[in-house]
Coordinates of C-alpha atoms and ligand atoms in Angstrom, one line a residue:
M1 CA 22.6 -4.3 -19.6
N2 CA 20.4 -1.0 -17.5
L3 CA 22.2 0.0 -14.1
I4 CA 19.9 1.1 -11.2
Q5 CA 21.5 3.2 -8.7
H6 CA 19.9 5.6 -6.0
F7 CA 19.0 9.0 -5.3
V8 CA 20.5 10.7 -2.5
N9 CA 20.6 14.8 -1.9
G10 CA 19.6 15.3 -5.7
K11 CA 21.3 13.3 -7.2
I12 CA 21.5 9.9 -8.3
T13 CA 24.3 7.9 -6.7
P14 CA 25.6 4.9 -6.9
G15 CA 26.2 4.1 -3.4
K16 CA 29.4 2.4 -0.9
S17 CA 28.5 -1.2 -2.2
D18 CA 28.8 -3.1 -5.1
K19 CA 25.7 -6.1 -4.3
K20 CA 23.4 -6.2 -7.5
G21 CA 19.8 -7.5 -7.5
K22 CA 18.1 -8.7 -10.8
I23 CA 15.1 -7.2 -12.7
F24 CA 13.4 -9.1 -15.3
N25 CA 10.8 -8.0 -17.6
P26 CA 8.1 -10.8 -16.8
A27 CA 6.6 -10.5 -20.0
T28 CA 9.8 -11.9 -21.9
G29 CA 11.2 -13.8 -18.5
E30 CA 14.2 -11.5 -19.5
Q31 CA 16.8 -9.8 -17.4
E32 CA 16.5 -6.4 -18.2
S33 CA 18.7 -4.7 -15.4
E34 CA 20.7 -4.9 -12.1
V35 CA 19.5 -2.8 -8.4
K36 CA 22.8 -1.3 -6.9
L37 CA 21.9 -3.0 -3.1
G38 CA 22.7 -0.8 -0.8
S39 CA 25.0 -1.3 2.1
K40 CA 23.8 -0.2 6.3
S41 CA 26.6 3.0 5.2
D42 CA 25.3 3.1 2.2
L43 CA 21.8 4.3 4.3
D44 CA 22.7 6.1 6.7
E45 CA 24.8 8.8 4.6
A46 CA 21.1 9.2 3.2
V47 CA 19.5 10.2 7.0
N48 CA 22.0 12.4 7.6
I49 CA 21.8 14.4 4.2
A50 CA 18.1 13.7 4.9
K51 CA 18.3 15.3 8.7
K52 CA 20.0 18.2 7.7
A53 CA 17.6 19.0 5.0
F54 CA 14.8 18.5 7.9
E55 CA 16.5 21.5 9.3
T56 CA 15.2 23.8 6.7
W57 CA 12.7 22.1 5.1
S58 CA 10.7 22.1 7.9
L59 CA 10.1 25.9 8.5
K60 CA 8.8 26.7 5.1
P61 CA 5.7 27.4 4.9
P62 CA 2.9 25.0 4.2
I63 CA 1.8 26.8 1.2
H64 CA 5.5 26.8 0.1
R65 CA 5.2 22.9 0.1
A66 CA 1.7 22.5 -1.4
R67 CA 2.5 24.4 -4.3
I68 CA 5.8 22.0 -5.1
M69 CA 3.3 19.1 -4.6
F70 CA 1.2 20.9 -7.2
K71 CA 4.3 21.0 -9.6
F72 CA 5.0 17.4 -8.8
K73 CA 1.3 16.7 -10.1
E74 CA 1.9 18.5 -13.5
L75 CA 4.9 16.8 -13.9
I76 CA 3.3 13.4 -12.8
E77 CA 0.4 14.2 -15.0
K78 CA 3.1 15.3 -18.5
N79 CA 5.0 11.6 -17.9
S80 CA 2.5 9.2 -16.5
D81 CA 3.3 7.0 -19.9
E82 CA 6.9 6.8 -19.0
L83 CA 5.9 6.4 -15.2
T84 CA 3.3 3.4 -16.4
K85 CA 5.8 1.9 -18.7
M86 CA 8.3 1.4 -15.7
I87 CA 5.7 -0.3 -14.4
V88 CA 4.6 -2.6 -16.5
S89 CA 8.3 -3.8 -18.2
E90 CA 9.0 -4.7 -13.9
H91 CA 6.0 -5.7 -12.1
G92 CA 4.3 -7.4 -16.0
K93 CA 0.6 -6.0 -15.3
V94 CA -1.4 -4.7 -18.3
Y95 CA -0.5 -0.6 -18.9
E96 CA -4.4 0.4 -17.7
D97 CA -4.3 -1.5 -15.0
A98 CA -0.9 0.3 -14.6
K99 CA -1.8 3.6 -15.3
G100 CA -4.8 3.0 -12.8
S101 CA -2.5 2.6 -10.0
L102 CA 0.0 5.6 -11.1
I103 CA -3.3 7.9 -10.8
R104 CA -4.3 6.6 -7.4
G105 CA -0.9 7.3 -6.6
L106 CA -1.5 10.8 -7.5
E107 CA -4.1 11.2 -5.9
V108 CA -2.7 11.4 -2.4
V109 CA -0.4 14.2 -4.5
E110 CA -4.1 15.8 -4.7
F111 CA -5.2 15.4 -1.4
A112 CA -1.2 16.9 0.0
C113 CA -2.1 19.7 -2.3
G114 CA -4.2 20.8 -0.1
I115 CA -2.0 20.4 3.3
P116 CA -2.5 24.2 4.7
Q117 CA -6.0 23.5 5.1
V118 CA -5.0 20.3 6.8
L119 CA -2.7 21.6 8.7
K120 CA -4.6 24.3 10.2
G121 CA -4.2 23.8 14.3
E122 CA -6.8 24.2 17.0
F123 CA -7.4 27.5 19.0
T124 CA -9.5 28.1 22.4
E125 CA -9.0 32.0 23.6
N126 CA -10.5 32.2 27.1
V127 CA -9.5 28.5 28.2
G128 CA -9.5 30.2 31.6
T129 CA -10.3 33.7 32.2
D130 CA -7.2 35.8 29.6
I131 CA -5.8 32.3 28.9
D132 CA -6.0 30.8 25.9
S133 CA -4.4 27.4 24.3
W134 CA -3.8 26.2 21.1
S135 CA -3.1 23.2 20.0
V136 CA -0.4 23.0 16.0
R137 CA 0.7 19.7 14.9
Q138 CA 4.3 19.9 13.6
P139 CA 7.0 17.0 11.7
L140 CA 9.0 14.8 13.4
G141 CA 12.6 14.8 11.7
V142 CA 12.8 11.4 8.7
C143 CA 10.9 9.1 8.4
A144 CA 11.7 6.5 6.2
G145 CA 9.1 4.1 3.9
I146 CA 9.4 0.2 2.8
T147 CA 7.5 -0.9 -0.3
P148 CA 6.2 -3.8 -1.7
F149 CA 6.9 -5.0 -5.5
N150 CA 3.2 -4.7 -6.6
F151 CA 2.4 -1.0 -6.6
P152 CA 5.3 0.2 -7.2
A153 CA 4.9 3.9 -8.0
M154 CA 1.4 3.9 -6.2
V155 CA 2.0 1.9 -2.3
P156 CA 5.5 5.1 -2.8
M157 CA 3.4 7.7 -2.9
W158 CA 0.6 6.6 -0.1
M159 CA 4.1 8.0 1.7
F160 CA 6.2 10.4 0.7
P161 CA 4.0 13.6 -0.7
M162 CA 2.1 13.1 2.5
A163 CA 4.9 13.2 4.9
I164 CA 7.2 16.1 2.7
A165 CA 3.8 18.3 3.0
C166 CA 3.9 17.8 6.9
G167 CA 7.2 19.0 6.5
N168 CA 9.3 15.6 7.3
T169 CA 11.9 14.8 4.6
F170 CA 11.8 10.4 3.6
V171 CA 14.2 7.6 2.9
L172 CA 12.1 5.2 0.8
K173 CA 12.7 2.1 0.5
P174 CA 11.1 0.5 -2.8
S175 CA 10.9 -3.4 -3.5
E176 CA 14.2 -4.7 -5.2
K177 CA 11.5 -6.7 -7.9
D178 CA 11.2 -2.9 -9.4
P179 CA 12.4 0.0 -8.4
S180 CA 13.1 2.6 -11.3
C181 CA 9.0 4.7 -10.8
S182 CA 10.1 5.9 -7.1
I183 CA 14.4 6.8 -9.2
R184 CA 12.0 8.4 -11.9
L185 CA 9.8 10.7 -9.0
A186 CA 12.7 11.1 -7.3
E187 CA 13.8 12.7 -10.6
L188 CA 11.0 14.7 -11.2
L189 CA 10.2 15.9 -7.4
K190 CA 14.0 17.1 -7.7
E191 CA 12.7 19.2 -11.1
A192 CA 9.3 20.1 -8.7
G193 CA 11.6 22.8 -6.6
L194 CA 11.9 19.6 -4.3
P195 CA 15.2 20.8 -2.4
D196 CA 18.2 18.4 -1.9
G197 CA 18.0 15.9 -0.2
V198 CA 13.7 16.3 0.9
F199 CA 13.5 12.7 -0.7
N200 CA 16.2 10.2 -1.6
V201 CA 15.8 6.7 -2.4
I202 CA 18.2 3.9 -1.5
N203 CA 17.7 0.6 -3.2
G204 CA 18.0 -3.3 -1.2
D205 CA 17.8 -6.0 -0.3
K206 CA 17.4 -6.6 3.8
V207 CA 20.3 -5.2 4.9
V208 CA 19.1 -1.5 4.3
V209 CA 15.6 -2.4 6.1
D210 CA 17.1 -3.2 8.9
A211 CA 19.7 0.0 8.7
I212 CA 16.6 1.7 8.9
L213 CA 15.2 -0.3 11.5
I214 CA 18.1 0.8 13.6
N215 CA 19.3 4.5 12.8
K216 CA 18.4 6.1 15.3
D217 CA 17.6 9.0 13.6
I218 CA 14.6 8.0 12.2
K219 CA 11.3 8.6 13.8
A220 CA 8.8 7.3 11.5
V221 CA 8.7 3.0 9.6
S222 CA 5.7 3.1 7.1
F223 CA 6.2 -0.4 5.8
V224 CA 3.6 -2.3 3.0
G225 CA 4.5 -5.5 2.2
S226 CA 2.9 -9.5 3.7
T227 CA 2.5 -10.0 7.3
P228 CA 5.6 -11.7 8.5
I229 CA 7.4 -8.5 7.0
A230 CA 4.9 -6.6 8.4
K231 CA 5.0 -7.7 11.4
Y232 CA 9.1 -7.3 12.5
I233 CA 9.5 -4.3 10.7
Y234 CA 6.0 -3.2 13.9
E235 CA 8.1 -4.8 16.4
N236 CA 11.7 -3.4 15.7
A237 CA 10.7 -0.3 14.4
A238 CA 9.0 -0.5 18.0
K239 CA 12.0 -1.6 20.2
N240 CA 13.9 1.3 18.6
E241 CA 11.7 3.8 19.6
K242 CA 10.1 4.8 16.0
R243 CA 6.6 5.4 14.6
V244 CA 5.9 2.3 12.8
Q245 CA 1.9 1.6 10.7
A246 CA 3.0 -1.6 8.6
L247 CA 0.2 -2.6 6.4
G248 CA 0.6 -6.6 6.0
G249 CA -1.1 -9.5 3.3
A250 CA -4.8 -10.4 3.1
K251 CA -7.1 -12.9 1.6
N252 CA -10.3 -11.0 0.9
H253 CA -13.8 -12.5 0.7
C254 CA -16.4 -11.3 -1.6
V255 CA -20.1 -12.5 -0.4
V256 CA -22.7 -13.7 -3.1
M257 CA -26.1 -13.2 -1.9
P258 CA -28.5 -15.5 -3.8
D259 CA -30.8 -12.1 -4.3
C260 CA -28.0 -10.1 -5.9
D261 CA -27.2 -8.8 -9.8
L262 CA -25.4 -11.9 -10.0
D263 CA -23.2 -11.0 -13.2
Q264 CA -22.6 -7.8 -11.9
A265 CA -20.6 -10.4 -9.1
V266 CA -19.6 -12.5 -11.9
N267 CA -17.8 -9.7 -14.1
G268 CA -17.0 -7.8 -9.8
L269 CA -15.6 -10.9 -8.9
M270 CA -13.2 -11.1 -12.3
G271 CA -11.6 -7.9 -12.2
A272 CA -11.0 -8.4 -8.9
A273 CA -9.2 -11.7 -8.6
Y274 CA -7.7 -12.4 -12.5
G275 CA -6.9 -7.8 -12.1
S276 CA -3.2 -7.3 -12.1
A277 CA -2.7 -11.5 -11.9
G278 CA -4.2 -11.4 -8.5
E279 CA -0.9 -9.3 -7.5
R280 CA -2.7 -6.6 -5.4
C281 CA -3.5 -6.6 -1.7
M282 CA -7.1 -6.3 -2.3
A283 CA -7.0 -8.7 -4.8
Q284 CA -11.2 -10.6 -3.8
S285 CA -9.3 -14.5 -3.4
V286 CA -12.3 -15.7 -2.2
A287 CA -15.8 -15.9 -3.3
V288 CA -18.4 -17.2 -0.2
A289 CA -21.2 -18.2 -2.6
V290 CA -24.3 -18.5 0.1
G291 CA -27.4 -20.5 -0.4
N292 CA -28.6 -22.1 -3.3
V293 CA -26.0 -19.3 -5.5
G294 CA -22.8 -21.7 -5.9
D295 CA -23.5 -24.1 -8.5
H296 CA -25.1 -20.5 -10.9
L297 CA -21.8 -18.3 -9.4
V298 CA -19.6 -21.4 -10.6
S299 CA -20.9 -21.9 -13.3
K300 CA -20.1 -18.5 -15.4
L301 CA -17.0 -17.7 -13.9
S302 CA -15.9 -21.0 -15.2
K303 CA -16.5 -19.5 -18.8
K304 CA -15.3 -16.1 -18.3
V305 CA -12.2 -17.5 -16.7
E306 CA -11.2 -19.7 -19.1
A307 CA -11.6 -17.0 -21.7
L308 CA -9.5 -14.7 -19.9
K309 CA -7.4 -12.7 -22.6
I310 CA -3.5 -13.2 -21.3
G311 CA -0.6 -11.5 -22.6
P312 CA 2.1 -9.3 -22.1
G313 CA 0.8 -6.0 -20.1
M314 CA 1.9 -3.4 -23.5
D315 CA -0.6 -5.7 -25.7
K316 CA -3.7 -3.5 -25.9
T317 CA -5.4 -6.9 -25.9
S318 CA -4.7 -8.2 -22.8
E319 CA -6.7 -8.6 -19.4
M320 CA -3.9 -9.9 -17.9
G321 CA -0.2 -9.9 -17.7
P322 CA 2.1 -12.9 -15.9
L323 CA 3.5 -12.2 -12.7
V324 CA 6.3 -10.5 -11.7
T325 CA 9.3 -13.2 -10.9
K326 CA 10.0 -16.9 -12.4
E327 CA 10.6 -17.5 -8.8
H328 CA 7.0 -16.6 -7.7
L329 CA 5.8 -17.9 -10.8
E330 CA 6.7 -21.4 -9.2
K331 CA 5.2 -20.3 -6.0
V332 CA 1.3 -19.6 -7.1
K333 CA 1.3 -23.1 -9.0
G334 CA 2.4 -25.0 -5.4
Y335 CA 0.0 -23.8 -4.5
V336 CA -2.9 -24.4 -7.3
D337 CA -0.7 -27.9 -6.7
L338 CA -2.0 -27.8 -3.1
G339 CA -5.5 -27.4 -3.3
V340 CA -5.9 -30.1 -5.4
K341 CA -4.5 -32.3 -3.2
E342 CA -5.9 -30.9 -0.3
G343 CA -8.9 -32.2 -2.1
A344 CA -10.7 -29.0 -3.5
K345 CA -12.2 -28.9 -7.1
L346 CA -9.6 -27.5 -9.9
V347 CA -12.6 -26.4 -11.8
V348 CA -10.2 -24.0 -14.0
D349 CA -6.3 -25.1 -14.4
G350 CA -4.6 -22.5 -15.4
R351 CA -0.8 -23.7 -14.8
N352 CA -0.2 -25.0 -18.1
L353 CA -0.5 -21.6 -20.7
K354 CA 2.6 -20.8 -23.1
L355 CA 2.0 -17.8 -24.7
Q356 CA 3.5 -18.0 -28.3
G357 CA 6.8 -16.2 -28.6
Y358 CA 6.8 -15.0 -24.8
E359 CA 8.0 -19.0 -23.9
N360 CA 9.8 -17.7 -21.0
G361 CA 7.4 -15.1 -19.6
F362 CA 6.2 -16.0 -16.2
Y363 CA 2.6 -16.6 -16.9
I364 CA -0.1 -19.2 -15.6
G365 CA -4.3 -19.2 -17.0
G366 CA -7.0 -18.1 -14.0
C367 CA -7.0 -20.9 -11.9
L368 CA -10.2 -21.7 -10.1
F369 CA -10.9 -23.6 -7.5
D370 CA -14.9 -24.8 -5.8
H371 CA -15.5 -26.6 -2.8
V372 CA -12.8 -25.2 -0.7
K373 CA -12.7 -25.5 3.3
K374 CA -11.4 -23.4 5.9
N375 CA -9.7 -26.1 7.5
M376 CA -7.9 -26.0 3.9
R377 CA -4.1 -24.4 3.5
I378 CA -5.1 -22.6 0.2
Y379 CA -8.0 -21.0 2.1
K380 CA -5.9 -20.0 5.0
E381 CA -2.7 -18.2 3.3
E382 CA -2.9 -15.6 1.0
I383 CA -1.8 -16.8 -2.5
F384 CA -1.1 -13.6 -4.3
G385 CA -2.0 -15.5 -7.9
P386 CA -4.6 -15.3 -10.7
V387 CA -6.5 -17.7 -8.2
L388 CA -9.9 -17.8 -7.1
S389 CA -11.6 -20.3 -4.2
V390 CA -15.1 -21.2 -4.4
V391 CA -16.3 -21.5 -0.3
R392 CA -20.1 -22.7 0.1
T393 CA -21.8 -21.6 2.9
K394 CA -25.8 -22.2 4.0
D395 CA -26.4 -18.7 5.0
F396 CA -25.9 -15.0 6.1
E397 CA -24.2 -15.7 9.2
E398 CA -22.6 -18.6 8.5
A399 CA -20.5 -16.8 5.6
T400 CA -19.6 -13.5 8.2
Q401 CA -18.8 -15.7 10.8
L402 CA -15.7 -16.9 8.0
V403 CA -14.7 -13.6 7.2
N404 CA -14.5 -12.8 10.6
D405 CA -12.6 -15.5 12.1
H406 CA -10.3 -14.8 9.2
E407 CA -6.7 -14.3 10.4
F408 CA -6.7 -10.7 7.9
G409 CA -9.2 -7.9 7.5
N410 CA -8.5 -6.3 4.5
G411 CA -10.9 -5.3 2.3
T412 CA -14.3 -7.3 1.9
S413 CA -17.3 -6.8 -0.5
I414 CA -21.1 -8.8 -0.9
Y415 CA -23.5 -8.4 -3.3
T416 CA -27.2 -8.1 -2.7
R417 CA -29.9 -6.4 -3.4
D418 CA -31.3 -5.9 0.2
G419 CA -29.9 -2.8 2.0
D420 CA -30.9 -4.0 5.6
V421 CA -27.9 -7.1 4.3
G422 CA -25.5 -4.8 3.0
R423 CA -25.8 -2.2 5.9
T424 CA -25.7 -5.7 8.4
F425 CA -22.5 -6.8 7.3
A426 CA -20.9 -4.0 6.6
S427 CA -22.0 -2.6 11.0
K428 CA -20.7 -6.3 11.3
I429 CA -17.4 -7.1 9.8
K430 CA -14.6 -7.2 11.2
V431 CA -12.6 -5.9 8.5
G432 CA -10.4 -2.1 7.6
M433 CA -12.2 -0.9 4.2
V434 CA -15.5 -2.6 2.8
G435 CA -17.7 -2.8 -0.5
I436 CA -20.9 -3.3 -1.4
N437 CA -21.9 -3.8 -4.6
I438 CA -18.8 -2.3 -4.9
P439 CA -16.3 -6.0 -5.9
I440 CA -12.7 -3.6 -4.6
P441 CA -13.2 -1.0 -2.6
V442 CA -10.3 1.1 -1.9
P443 CA -10.8 3.7 -0.6
V444 CA -9.4 7.6 -1.9
A445 CA -6.9 9.5 -1.0
F446 CA -8.8 11.6 1.5
H447 CA -10.8 8.5 3.1
S448 CA -7.9 6.4 4.5
F449 CA -6.5 3.0 3.6
G450 CA -5.8 0.6 5.9
G451 CA -6.6 -3.1 6.9
W452 CA -7.5 -5.0 10.2
K453 CA -6.6 -7.2 12.2
R454 CA -3.2 -9.1 10.8
S455 CA -3.5 -7.2 7.9
L456 CA -2.3 -4.1 9.1
F457 CA -0.1 -3.8 12.7
G458 CA -0.2 0.2 14.0
D459 CA -2.8 2.3 15.0
Q460 CA -3.0 4.9 12.0
H461 CA -4.4 4.4 8.2
M462 CA -2.3 5.6 5.2
H463 CA -2.9 9.2 3.9
G464 CA -5.9 11.1 4.1
I465 CA -6.4 13.0 7.6
E466 CA -4.6 9.7 9.6
G467 CA -1.3 9.9 7.2
V468 CA -1.6 13.9 8.8
R469 CA -2.1 12.0 12.7
F470 CA 1.1 9.9 11.4
Y471 CA 3.2 11.8 9.8
T472 CA 3.2 14.9 13.2
K473 CA 3.1 15.3 16.4
L474 CA 0.8 17.3 18.6
K475 CA 1.4 19.9 20.7
T476 CA -1.1 22.4 22.6
I477 CA 0.0 25.8 23.8
T478 CA -1.5 27.5 27.1
S479 CA -0.6 30.8 27.4
R480 CA -1.7 34.4 29.5
W481 CA 0.1 38.1 29.1
P482 CA -0.7 40.1 32.2
S483 CA 0.1 43.2 32.4
G484 CA 0.8 43.3 36.0
I485 CA 2.1 40.7 38.1
R486 CA -1.5 39.8 39.2
S487 CA -1.1 36.3 40.6
N488 CA 0.5 34.9 44.1
P489 CA 2.3 31.3 44.1
E490 CA -0.1 28.7 43.3
F491 CA 1.0 25.0 44.9
I492 CA -2.1 23.6 44.4
M493 CA -2.6 21.9 40.7
P494 CA -4.1 24.5 38.3
T495 CA -8.2 24.7 37.2
M496 CA -9.4 26.6 35.2
K497 CA -11.5 30.0 36.6
Ligands
NAD501 P1 7.0 -8.7 1.0 O1 6.9 -8.6 2.4 O2 8.5 -9.5 0.6 O3 8.6 -7.6 0.5 C1 8.2 -5.7 1.2 C2 9.7 -5.2 0.5 O4 9.9 -6.1 2.7 C3 10.2 -4.7 0.4 O5 11.2 -3.5 0.1 C4 11.3 -6.3 0.7 O6 12.7 -5.7 0.2 C5 11.1 -5.6 2.3 N1 11.9 -7.4 2.7 C6 11.1 -8.6 2.2 N2 12.0 -9.8 2.9 C7 12.3 -9.0 3.8 C8 13.5 -8.4 5.5 N3 13.1 -10.7 5.6 N4 13.4 -8.8 6.3 C9 13.2 -7.2 5.6 N5 12.7 -6.3 4.5 C10 12.6 -7.7 4.0 O7 6.1 -8.4 0.0 P2 6.0 -8.8 -1.8 O8 6.3 -10.1 -1.9 O9 7.5 -7.2 -2.1 O10 4.3 -7.9 -1.9 C11 3.7 -8.8 -1.5 C12 2.9 -7.9 -0.4 O11 2.2 -7.3 0.5 C13 1.9 -9.0 0.3 O12 1.8 -9.5 0.8 C14 0.1 -8.0 -0.4 O13 -0.9 -8.4 0.6 C15 1.4 -7.1 0.5 N6 -0.1 -6.1 0.1 C16 -0.2 -5.3 1.2 C17 -0.6 -3.8 1.0 C18 -1.9 -3.4 1.9 O14 -2.1 -2.5 1.9 N7 -2.4 -3.9 3.1 C19 -0.6 -2.5 0.0 C20 0.9 -4.2 -1.1 C21 0.7 -5.0 -1.2

């Protein structure tokens, strides 16, 4: 059985704890690996090493750090097939989708290659007579990342390339469901020339997370996962005086206006609701049918949902793969049962899907609900599976109110041909990432990623300039170089003359 261990101080290490978790291939349902679940002392040891590495890494010129990022970028490209296959074999999503997610992570590395430019400070000559002032951004120290199962390469890569390029050292705690990519990325960083101890991976569960939250030498915590855990991380990291950004769950609405190009909206929704089997924080899980568009929308969607090609992620013809674990499959099926009980109309039922040759895989067919109401749990809660709920509203105002009233505010989009409606939507909607005729409005690396409301706890979004702000502290220096003694003691608040 393949054993996935930790990566500390430039090498794979077993750690002290003997606890292990099971890793399944979701396509077959077979256990293929075990992962070491670290202890508090495993985490503390990695932090000590990262703290020591910070002493020298933080002093390296930004151009030196950028050159390592350039080399890392090359190595990811060279090894992209292997990394993609790791994602498919542990997460289950289809190969091309997994590759796309790796590339979105790579884009953050590309942004980090330009770190000397974005770390440049500000300078004012003569803030007062013969006095100059300048601001610099300095690294924080040891930073930690805690990541979810659904993007085993991309989400860690939202964090550590930015943190490291800014001069910090990093300890990553990946999801215990699909940890292989993180270890491989650590090896590639080493190959790219990153000094030992700058990037470390401790695998594990809540034990390692709690050890991160109380370790005094960790200065900042980046978290991505479900909302209850994001809130727990936010509260406890702050209580322990850490900087924290904690991204949570979502329920993304796609508003379909009667004037839109309906085929475009339907195709957009198919990819956004069923791509990656709905296991995306930017999945569109609610279609809001405005005015008289509902019947046409449901009729077009249902034909496509029934025709979805479902199969193993390595099969080139598959459009949708399995869910990540058996437990998650049961949870998603439970939500579909609940929706039926709550009175929504189940137009397409994927619960009984069986794939010949893959009978033990964690598959469910696409599910489509119509006439979902806002008081139903299937509307209020994140299902995180291939289940699309259609809610009908009488007009645009009711549709936007629905989106704004929801507890989550990660992403949303609108399909319309009316520029005024599109602009009003973008301006008024209380959501962090908005698409106009774009189904999944995930910002590219040089913009920043983050939701509003209970989809993000903290101030800064991920990567881009927000990432630089999160992983650095601002220092402002004011200086004067008098050539003789020109001033007497001053006892009043200095003002610039
Ligand atoms: P999760 O919250 O179960 O786990 C995330 C991380 O927290 C993992 O590393 C896990 O080991 C750890 N964890 C789990 N339970 C914990 C506990 N009780 N105490 C401390 N740590 C704990 O999330 P998941 O199931 O891995 O991922 C899916 C969730 O992530 C969805 O809600 C999805 O919307 C969200 N997500 C959000 C974004 C975003 O950008 N907002 C992106 C990707 C995923």
